[in-house]
XYZ file of C-alpha atoms in Angstrom:
561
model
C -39.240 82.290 -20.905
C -39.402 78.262 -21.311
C -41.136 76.881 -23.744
C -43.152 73.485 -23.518
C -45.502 72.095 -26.255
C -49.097 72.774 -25.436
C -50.139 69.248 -24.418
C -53.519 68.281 -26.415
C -54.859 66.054 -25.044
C -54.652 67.219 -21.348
C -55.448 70.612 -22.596
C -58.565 68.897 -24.417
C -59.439 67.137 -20.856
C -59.158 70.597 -18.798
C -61.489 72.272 -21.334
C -64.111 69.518 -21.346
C -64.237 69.379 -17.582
C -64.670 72.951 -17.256
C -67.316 72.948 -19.987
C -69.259 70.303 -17.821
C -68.809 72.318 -14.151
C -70.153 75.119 -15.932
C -73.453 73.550 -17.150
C -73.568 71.824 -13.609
C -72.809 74.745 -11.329
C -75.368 75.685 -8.661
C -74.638 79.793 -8.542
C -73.201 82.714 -10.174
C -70.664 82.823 -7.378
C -69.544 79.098 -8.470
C -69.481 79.751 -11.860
C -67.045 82.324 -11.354
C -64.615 80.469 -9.644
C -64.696 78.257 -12.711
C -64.052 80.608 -14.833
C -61.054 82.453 -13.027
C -59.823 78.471 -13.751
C -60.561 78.810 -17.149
C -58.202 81.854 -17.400
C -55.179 80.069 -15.755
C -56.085 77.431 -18.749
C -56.614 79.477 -21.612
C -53.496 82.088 -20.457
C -51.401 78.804 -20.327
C -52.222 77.450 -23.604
C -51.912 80.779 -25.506
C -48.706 81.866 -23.812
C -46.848 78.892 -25.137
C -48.555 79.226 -28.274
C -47.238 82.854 -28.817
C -43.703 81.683 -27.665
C -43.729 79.195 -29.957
C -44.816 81.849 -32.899
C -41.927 84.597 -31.703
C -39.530 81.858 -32.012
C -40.424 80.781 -35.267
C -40.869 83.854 -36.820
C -37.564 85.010 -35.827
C -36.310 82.167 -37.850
C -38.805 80.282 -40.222
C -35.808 77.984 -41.138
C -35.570 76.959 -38.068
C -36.592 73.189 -37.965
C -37.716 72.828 -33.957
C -39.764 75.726 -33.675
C -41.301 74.848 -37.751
C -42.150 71.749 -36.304
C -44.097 73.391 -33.890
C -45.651 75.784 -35.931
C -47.350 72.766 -38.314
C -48.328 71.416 -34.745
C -50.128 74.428 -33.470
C -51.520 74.537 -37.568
C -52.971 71.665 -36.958
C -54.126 71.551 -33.096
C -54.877 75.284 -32.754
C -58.569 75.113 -34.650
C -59.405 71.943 -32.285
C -58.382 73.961 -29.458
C -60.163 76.971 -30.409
C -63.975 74.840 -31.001
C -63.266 73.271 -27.155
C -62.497 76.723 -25.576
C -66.137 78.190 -28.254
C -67.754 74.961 -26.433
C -66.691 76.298 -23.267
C -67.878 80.069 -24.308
C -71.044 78.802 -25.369
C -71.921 76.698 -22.128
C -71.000 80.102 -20.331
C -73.551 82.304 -23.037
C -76.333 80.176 -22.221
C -75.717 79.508 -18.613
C -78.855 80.584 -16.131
C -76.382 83.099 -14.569
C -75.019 84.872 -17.183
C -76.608 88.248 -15.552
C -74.508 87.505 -12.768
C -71.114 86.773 -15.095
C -72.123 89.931 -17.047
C -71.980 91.693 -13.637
C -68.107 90.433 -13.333
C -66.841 90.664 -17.163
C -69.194 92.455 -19.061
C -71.893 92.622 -21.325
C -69.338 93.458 -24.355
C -67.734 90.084 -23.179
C -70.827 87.616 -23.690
C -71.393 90.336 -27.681
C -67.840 88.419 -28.372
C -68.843 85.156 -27.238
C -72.288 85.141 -29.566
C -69.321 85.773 -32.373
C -67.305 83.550 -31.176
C -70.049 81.021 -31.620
C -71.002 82.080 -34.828
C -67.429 81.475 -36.248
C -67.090 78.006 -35.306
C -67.994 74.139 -35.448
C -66.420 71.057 -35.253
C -67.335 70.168 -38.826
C -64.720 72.487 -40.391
C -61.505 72.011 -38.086
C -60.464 70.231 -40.982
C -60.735 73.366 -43.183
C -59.376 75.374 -40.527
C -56.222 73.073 -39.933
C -56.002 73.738 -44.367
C -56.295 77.441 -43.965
C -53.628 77.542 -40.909
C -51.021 75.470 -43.334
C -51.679 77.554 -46.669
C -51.453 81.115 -44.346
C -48.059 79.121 -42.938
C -46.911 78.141 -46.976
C -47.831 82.210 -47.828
C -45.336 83.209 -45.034
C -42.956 81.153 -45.888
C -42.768 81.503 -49.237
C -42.498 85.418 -48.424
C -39.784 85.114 -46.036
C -37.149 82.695 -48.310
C -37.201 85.464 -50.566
C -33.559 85.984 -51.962
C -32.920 88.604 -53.996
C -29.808 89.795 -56.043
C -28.854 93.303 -55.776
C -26.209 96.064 -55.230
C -23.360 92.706 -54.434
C -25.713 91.353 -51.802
C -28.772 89.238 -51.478
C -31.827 90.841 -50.144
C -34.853 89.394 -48.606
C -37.887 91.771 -48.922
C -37.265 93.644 -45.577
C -33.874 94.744 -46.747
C -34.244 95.397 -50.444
C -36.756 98.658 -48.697
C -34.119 100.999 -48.119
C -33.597 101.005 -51.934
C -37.181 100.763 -52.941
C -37.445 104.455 -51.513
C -33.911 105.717 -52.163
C -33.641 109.576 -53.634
C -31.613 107.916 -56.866
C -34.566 107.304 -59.171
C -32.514 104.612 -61.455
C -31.576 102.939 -58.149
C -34.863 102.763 -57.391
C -36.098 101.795 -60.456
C -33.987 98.836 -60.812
C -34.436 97.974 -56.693
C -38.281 97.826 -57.800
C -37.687 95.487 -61.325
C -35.789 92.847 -59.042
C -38.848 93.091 -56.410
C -40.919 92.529 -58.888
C -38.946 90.366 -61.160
C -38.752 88.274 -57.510
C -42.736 87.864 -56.551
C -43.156 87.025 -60.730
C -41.146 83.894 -60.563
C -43.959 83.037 -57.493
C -46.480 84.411 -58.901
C -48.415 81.101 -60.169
C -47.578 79.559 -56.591
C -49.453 82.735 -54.778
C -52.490 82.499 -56.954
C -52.988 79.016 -56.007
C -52.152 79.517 -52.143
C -55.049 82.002 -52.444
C -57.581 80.504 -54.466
C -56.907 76.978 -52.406
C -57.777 79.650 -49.297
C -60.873 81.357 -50.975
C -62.543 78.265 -51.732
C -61.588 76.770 -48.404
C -63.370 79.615 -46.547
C -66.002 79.904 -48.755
C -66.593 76.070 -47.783
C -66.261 76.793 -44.048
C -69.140 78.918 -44.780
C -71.226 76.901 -46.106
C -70.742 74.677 -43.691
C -71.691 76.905 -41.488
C -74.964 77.816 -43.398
C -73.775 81.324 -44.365
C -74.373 82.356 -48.082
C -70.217 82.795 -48.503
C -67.533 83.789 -46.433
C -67.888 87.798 -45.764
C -70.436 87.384 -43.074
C -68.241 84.413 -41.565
C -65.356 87.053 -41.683
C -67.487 89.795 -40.103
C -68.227 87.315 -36.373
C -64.192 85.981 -36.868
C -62.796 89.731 -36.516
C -65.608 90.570 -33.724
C -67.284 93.702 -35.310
C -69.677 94.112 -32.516
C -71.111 97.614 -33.563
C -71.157 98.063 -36.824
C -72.106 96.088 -39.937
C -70.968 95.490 -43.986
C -73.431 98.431 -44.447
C -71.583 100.856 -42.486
C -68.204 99.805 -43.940
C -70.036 99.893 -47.547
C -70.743 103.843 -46.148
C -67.539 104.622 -44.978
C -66.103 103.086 -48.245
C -68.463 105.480 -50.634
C -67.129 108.106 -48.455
C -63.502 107.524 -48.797
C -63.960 107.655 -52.692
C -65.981 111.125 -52.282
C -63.679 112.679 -49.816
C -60.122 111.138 -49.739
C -59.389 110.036 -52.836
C -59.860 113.324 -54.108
C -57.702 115.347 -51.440
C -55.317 112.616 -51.513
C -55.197 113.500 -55.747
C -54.259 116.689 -54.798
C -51.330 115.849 -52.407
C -49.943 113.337 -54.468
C -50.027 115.944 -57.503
C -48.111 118.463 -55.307
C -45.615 115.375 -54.947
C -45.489 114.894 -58.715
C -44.494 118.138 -59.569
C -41.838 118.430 -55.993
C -40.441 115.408 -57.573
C -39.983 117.118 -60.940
C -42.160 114.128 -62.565
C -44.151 114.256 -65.693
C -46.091 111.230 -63.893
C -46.338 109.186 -60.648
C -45.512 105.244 -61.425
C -45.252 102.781 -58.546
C -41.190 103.092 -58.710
C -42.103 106.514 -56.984
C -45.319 105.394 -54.572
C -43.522 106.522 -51.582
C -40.669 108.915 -52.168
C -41.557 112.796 -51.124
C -38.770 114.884 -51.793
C -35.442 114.765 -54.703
C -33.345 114.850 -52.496
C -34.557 111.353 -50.245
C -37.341 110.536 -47.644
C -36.391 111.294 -44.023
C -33.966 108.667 -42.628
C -33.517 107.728 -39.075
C -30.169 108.872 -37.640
C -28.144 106.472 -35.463
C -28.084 103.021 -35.006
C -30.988 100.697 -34.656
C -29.676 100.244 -30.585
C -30.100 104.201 -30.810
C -33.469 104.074 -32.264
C -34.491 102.384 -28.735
C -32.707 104.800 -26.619
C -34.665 107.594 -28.183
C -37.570 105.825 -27.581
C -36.762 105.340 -24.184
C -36.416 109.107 -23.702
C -39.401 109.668 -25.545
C -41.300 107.961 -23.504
C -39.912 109.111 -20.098
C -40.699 112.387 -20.931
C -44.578 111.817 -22.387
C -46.082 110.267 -18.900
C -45.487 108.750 -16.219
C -47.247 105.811 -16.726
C -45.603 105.662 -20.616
C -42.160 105.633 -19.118
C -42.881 102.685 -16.527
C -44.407 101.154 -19.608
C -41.362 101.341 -22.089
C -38.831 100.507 -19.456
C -39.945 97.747 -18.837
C -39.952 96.462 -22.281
C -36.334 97.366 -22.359
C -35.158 96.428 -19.112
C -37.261 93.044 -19.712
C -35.465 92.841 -23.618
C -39.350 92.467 -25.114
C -38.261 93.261 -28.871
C -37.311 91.808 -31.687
C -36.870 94.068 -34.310
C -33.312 93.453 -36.052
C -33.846 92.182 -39.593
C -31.994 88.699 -40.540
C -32.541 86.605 -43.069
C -35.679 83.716 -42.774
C -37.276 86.085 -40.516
C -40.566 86.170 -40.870
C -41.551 89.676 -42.769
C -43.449 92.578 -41.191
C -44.367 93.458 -37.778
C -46.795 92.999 -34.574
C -47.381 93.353 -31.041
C -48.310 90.120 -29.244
C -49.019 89.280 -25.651
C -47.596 87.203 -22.750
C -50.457 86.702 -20.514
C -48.565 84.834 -17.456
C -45.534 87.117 -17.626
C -47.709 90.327 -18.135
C -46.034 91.085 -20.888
C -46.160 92.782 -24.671
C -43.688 91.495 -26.939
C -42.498 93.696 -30.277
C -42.172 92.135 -33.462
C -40.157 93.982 -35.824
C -37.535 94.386 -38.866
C -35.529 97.146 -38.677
C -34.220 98.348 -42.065
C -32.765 102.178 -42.082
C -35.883 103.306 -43.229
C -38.845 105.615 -41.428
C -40.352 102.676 -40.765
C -37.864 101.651 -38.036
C -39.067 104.754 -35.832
C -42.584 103.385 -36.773
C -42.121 100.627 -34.833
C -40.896 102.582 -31.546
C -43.965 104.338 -31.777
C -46.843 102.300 -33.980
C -45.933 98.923 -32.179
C -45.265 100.566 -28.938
C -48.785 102.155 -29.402
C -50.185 98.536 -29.782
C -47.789 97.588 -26.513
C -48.169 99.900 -24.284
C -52.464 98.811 -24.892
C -51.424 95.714 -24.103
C -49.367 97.009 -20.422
C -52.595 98.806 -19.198
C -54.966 95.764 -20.131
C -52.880 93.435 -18.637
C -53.211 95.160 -14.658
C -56.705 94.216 -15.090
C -58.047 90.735 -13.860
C -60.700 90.642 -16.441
C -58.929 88.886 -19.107
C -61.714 89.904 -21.219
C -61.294 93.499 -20.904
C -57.965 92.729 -22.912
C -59.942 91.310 -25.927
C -60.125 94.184 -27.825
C -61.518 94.851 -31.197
C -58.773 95.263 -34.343
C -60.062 98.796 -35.385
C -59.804 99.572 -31.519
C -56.318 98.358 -31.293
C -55.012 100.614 -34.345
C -56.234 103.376 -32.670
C -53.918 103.073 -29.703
C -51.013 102.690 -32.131
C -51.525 105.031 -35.074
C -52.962 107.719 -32.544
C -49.016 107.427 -30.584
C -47.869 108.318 -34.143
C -49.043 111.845 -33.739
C -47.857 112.050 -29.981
C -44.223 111.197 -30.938
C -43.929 114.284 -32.804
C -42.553 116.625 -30.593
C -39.438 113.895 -30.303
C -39.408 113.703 -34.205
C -35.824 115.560 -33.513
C -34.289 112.701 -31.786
C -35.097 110.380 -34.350
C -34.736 111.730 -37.883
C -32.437 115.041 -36.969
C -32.213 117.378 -39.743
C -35.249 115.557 -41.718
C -37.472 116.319 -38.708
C -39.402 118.597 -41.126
C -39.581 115.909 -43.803
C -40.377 113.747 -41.290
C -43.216 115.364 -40.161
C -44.973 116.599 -43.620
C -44.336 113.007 -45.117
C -46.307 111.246 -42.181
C -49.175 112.967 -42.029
C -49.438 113.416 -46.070
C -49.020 109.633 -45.769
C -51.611 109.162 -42.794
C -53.783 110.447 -45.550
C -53.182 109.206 -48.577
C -53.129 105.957 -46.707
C -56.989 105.883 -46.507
C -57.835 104.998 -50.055
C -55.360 102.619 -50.729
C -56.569 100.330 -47.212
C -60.006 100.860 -48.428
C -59.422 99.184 -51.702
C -57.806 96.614 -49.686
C -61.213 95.879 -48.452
C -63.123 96.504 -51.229
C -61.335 94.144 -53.300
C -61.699 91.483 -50.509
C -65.331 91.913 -50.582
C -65.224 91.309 -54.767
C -63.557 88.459 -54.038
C -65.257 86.606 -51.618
C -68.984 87.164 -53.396
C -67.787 85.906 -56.357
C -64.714 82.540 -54.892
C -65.190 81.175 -58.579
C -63.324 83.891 -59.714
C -59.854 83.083 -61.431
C -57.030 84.194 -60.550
C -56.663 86.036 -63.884
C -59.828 88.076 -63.274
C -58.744 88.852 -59.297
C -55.930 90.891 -61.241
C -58.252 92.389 -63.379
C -60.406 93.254 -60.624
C -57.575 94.995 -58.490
C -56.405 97.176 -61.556
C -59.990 98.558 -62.005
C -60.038 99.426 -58.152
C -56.204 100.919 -58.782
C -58.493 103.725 -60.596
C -60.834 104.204 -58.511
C -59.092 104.411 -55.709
C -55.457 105.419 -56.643
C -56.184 107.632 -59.673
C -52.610 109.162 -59.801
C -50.690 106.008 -60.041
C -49.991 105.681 -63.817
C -49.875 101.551 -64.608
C -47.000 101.186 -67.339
C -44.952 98.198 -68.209
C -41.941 99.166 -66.168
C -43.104 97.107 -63.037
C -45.175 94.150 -64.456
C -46.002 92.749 -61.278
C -47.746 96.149 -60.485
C -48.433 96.694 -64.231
C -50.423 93.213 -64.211
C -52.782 93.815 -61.478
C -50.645 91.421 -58.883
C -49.424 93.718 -56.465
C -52.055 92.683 -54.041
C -50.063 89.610 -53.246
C -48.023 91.307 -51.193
C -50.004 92.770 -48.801
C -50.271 89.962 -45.867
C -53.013 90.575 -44.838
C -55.221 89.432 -47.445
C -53.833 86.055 -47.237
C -53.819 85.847 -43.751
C -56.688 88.170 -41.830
C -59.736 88.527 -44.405
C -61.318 92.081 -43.439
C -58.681 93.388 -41.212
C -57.668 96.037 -43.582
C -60.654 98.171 -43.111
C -59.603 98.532 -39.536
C -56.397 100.592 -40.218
C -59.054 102.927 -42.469
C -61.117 103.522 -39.524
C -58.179 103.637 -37.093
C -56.300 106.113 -39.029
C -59.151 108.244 -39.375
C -59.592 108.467 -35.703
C -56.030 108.440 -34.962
C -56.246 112.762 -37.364
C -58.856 113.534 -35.078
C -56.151 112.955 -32.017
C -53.642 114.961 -34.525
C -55.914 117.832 -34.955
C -56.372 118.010 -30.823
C -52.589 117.939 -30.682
C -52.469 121.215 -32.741
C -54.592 123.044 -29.806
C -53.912 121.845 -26.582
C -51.142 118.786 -25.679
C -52.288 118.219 -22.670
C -56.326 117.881 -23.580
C -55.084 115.312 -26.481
C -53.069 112.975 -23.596
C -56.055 113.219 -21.575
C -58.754 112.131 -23.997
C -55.805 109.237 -25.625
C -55.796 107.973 -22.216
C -59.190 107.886 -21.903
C -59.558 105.203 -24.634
C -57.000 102.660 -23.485
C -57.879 102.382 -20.292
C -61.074 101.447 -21.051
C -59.784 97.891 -22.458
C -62.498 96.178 -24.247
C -65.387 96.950 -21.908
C -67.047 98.802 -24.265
C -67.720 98.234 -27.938
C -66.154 100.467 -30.618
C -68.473 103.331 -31.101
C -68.846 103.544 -27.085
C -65.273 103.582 -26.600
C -65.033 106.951 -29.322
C -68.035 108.602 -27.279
C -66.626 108.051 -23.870
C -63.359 109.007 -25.094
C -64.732 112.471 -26.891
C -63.841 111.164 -30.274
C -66.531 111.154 -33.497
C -67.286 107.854 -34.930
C -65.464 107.403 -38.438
C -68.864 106.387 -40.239
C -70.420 109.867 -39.337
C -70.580 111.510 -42.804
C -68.731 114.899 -40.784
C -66.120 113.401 -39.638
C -63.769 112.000 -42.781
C -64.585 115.829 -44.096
C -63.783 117.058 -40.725
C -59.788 115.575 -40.752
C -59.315 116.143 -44.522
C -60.266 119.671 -43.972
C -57.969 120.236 -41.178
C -55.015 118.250 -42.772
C -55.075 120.000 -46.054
C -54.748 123.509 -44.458
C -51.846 122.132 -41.893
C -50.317 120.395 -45.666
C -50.839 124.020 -47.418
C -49.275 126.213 -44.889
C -46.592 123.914 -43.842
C -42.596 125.595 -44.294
C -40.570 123.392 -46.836
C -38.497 126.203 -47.609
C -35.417 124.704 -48.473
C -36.512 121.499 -48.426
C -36.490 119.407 -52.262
């Protein structure tokens, strides 16, 4: 795939001249030939953009593709207010009932965001927030750490983070911590300097502060902060309670006299489920996975192999964490990944490949729009394939498949509280920006109770002990809000479990049936059409824990420590 710069200017020029055809055109027939010119535009742009952000993140030492990186930083928000200009022209054209007619009404509900979440007046503040999110990743990814006669980024320290050896562990976790302590100071003030800086491009934009701003840039189109607020208060009624439980069964499987963060993610004495074979393996057993779950799965995954469209071998200065991006011209996903010997590895075979294989069915359709799917819709697809790779748990973890399976949905669960205090504390933080950075810790510890009752703070891990381990989820730096998304996801993604435990083949057919809708509908639509509940219906978070705990109770570990 070649790569060449994104040109501004000329860009600029096409985006303006469509802009202007669009006001001028004479029918709804003319204004959709525009806009199928728009798409070869847009697709154009964002395709070398992406290329430029694979390359880079496979390498953030890399000077070329760094270079690039502060370009796009810096060009990207310009880019973005000419194509809302364009969107706008488009929303309040006189045949807009015709272009709803071609791309749907959904389509013109993301445009009205779109417009909401952008002026000209704060590309400057956008171009700020692009190079402190850039600085956070950065700073992340040089990570060098000292341990067992090798030196670790964060990707590769992991293995021994959830090792069986509880001293190992303990001492993987102290040089973790030890690690985001020396940067500590520096991540405070890449996240105040982005608080205040979207708190101004809120103002700006005459919004009180930033969370409503936030709401129209992650295109919740069916739901409001009241409903998350809803789903939130049930979460602390419902799951944090039932997740108490399963993390005090844990406790005393672990032979514990407490839970401290050292042991957040370990299941059994004798080690978490590993992986067997090689990470080249890993992706064979994918591939037979997904030859055997559907046709239309197993045109899907060979073509990401035969086409090479992963990444997912960890290496030093790569960028940390994964994603699923999209190549619009070569109709292509693209899997971001860093495989480290862990679970997590098969995660991305099915999680990412979840997000991918989205991406594959979108991408036969002309409407681009259809593509431009919501986040909580998109971690659906991916969590949901999860729970359909079970049946080929064998091929990939062996004789943990048992392990395997009890740890994922136990952590499917106890997931829940801990993304929605993710959100919660994002909402704290952006009503009250003036907040320092000493009282964001203090506010994340009191949530750690609320939320995460069982985890005892002591002074063993002082970056968790201090109220800091927040800095290392991602997200918050980079996506403000996103976290909720995974919440919802996940809890629709148990009601796709629970069908598998009945009937296979009625669980394929309604998972199919949400996909292939794309984005035409909004997010509650897509659940109804789909035969799925809506997460913010007060039965439905009772409905999954009920279901899970008596799959968790009668579960066979007989044998297993």
């Amino acid at each position: 795939m070649p790569y060449k710069r994104v040109d501004y200017d000329k860009t600029a020029e096409q985006f303006k001249s469509l802009t202007k055809r669009v006001k001028e055109a004479k029918s709804g027939e003319e204004l959709w030939e525009i806009h199928q010119e728009y798409y070869k535009v847009y697709q154009n742009m964002m395709d070398s953009m992406t290329i430029a952000e694979i390359r880079h993140d496979g390498n953030t030492a890399d000077p070329f593709y760094a270079a690039e990186k502060d370009y796009y930083d810096e060009t990207a928000p310009m880019l973005s207010s000419l194509a809302t200009d364009y969107q706008r022209a488009l929303y309040e054209s006189q045949y807009r009932s015709f272009m709803e007619e071609k791309i749907g009404r959904v389509a013109f509900a993301t445009m009205d965001n779109a417009i909401k979440s952008m002026d000209e007046s704060i590309i400057g503040l956008m171009q700020e927030e692009n190079a402190l999110t850039t600085q956070y990743n950065k700073l992340i990814a040089s990570a060098k750490i000292p341990f067992d006669g090798q030196v670790c980024n964060l990707s590769l320290l992991r293995p021994y983070l959830t090792g069986n050896d509880r001293t190992v562990r303990r001492q993987a976790w102290k040089a973790y911590s030890d690690y985001f302590m020396t940067v500590a100071d520096e991540l405070d003030d890449i996240y105040d300097k982005l608080v205040k800086n979207r708190t101004a491009q809120a103002k700006a934009m005459g919004y009180d502060n930033y969370i409503q701003l936030g709401y129209y840039r992650m295109n919740r189109n069916s739901y409001d902060r009241n409903d998350v607020e809803n789903f939130r208060r049930q979460v602390k009624e419902v799951f944090v309670p039932f997740a108490e439980r399963v993390h005090e069964i844990r406790r005393k499987r672990l032979g514990l006299e407490k839970l401290s963060y050292i042991d957040n993610e370990v299941y059994f004495k004798e080690g978490n489920p590993d992986p067997v074979g090689t990470a080249q393996e890993i992706l064979e057993s994918g591939q037979k996975m997904y030859a055997e779950l559907s046709p239309e799965t197993k045109e899907f995954f060979d073509f990401m192999m035969e086409n090479e469209l992963f990444d997912v071998f960890g290496r030093k200065d790569k960028k940390q964490g994964g994603y699923m991006t999209y190549l619009y011209q070569y109709h292509s996903p693209f899997i971001f990944a860093n495989f480290n010997g862990t679970s997590g590895d098969v995660d991305v075979i099915t999680h990412e490949c979840g997000h991918a294989f989205q991406g594959y069915l979108s991408g036969q359709d002309p409407i681009m729009e259809h593509a431009d799917i919501t986040m909580e819709t998109a971690e659906i697809h991916s969590m949901s394939m999860e729970f359909f790779a079970w049946p080929w748990a064998e091929g990939f973890f062996g004789k943990d498949t048992r392990k395997f399976l009890y740890s994922h949905l136990a952590g499917a669960l106890t997931f829940i509280p801990y993304g929605t205090m993710v959100d919660h504390f994002q909402h704290i933080v952006y009503e009250k920006p003036d907040l320092t950075p000493a009282e964001r810790h203090a506010a994340w510890k009191e949530l750690l109770g609320i939320y995460m009752p069982w985890m005892k703070l002591d002074g063993e891990i002082p970056f968790y002990s201090e109220g800091e381990g927040w800095q290392r989820q991602k997200h918050i730096y980079e996506s403000p809000f996103y976290y909720i998304d995974y919440c919802l996801a996940q809890t629709v993604s148990l009601q796709f479990w629970a069908m598998l435990q009945k009937d296979r083949a009625n669980a394929w057919e309604h998972y199919m049936a949400y996909p292939r809708q794309g984005g035409s509908r909004v997010f509650t639509e897509l659940l109804k059409n789909a035969g799925l509940d809506s997460p913010f219906e007060e039965s439905c978070l009772r409905g999954v824990c009920e279901t899970a705990k008596q799959w968790l109770d009668s579960y066979d570990l007989t044998g297993i420590e």
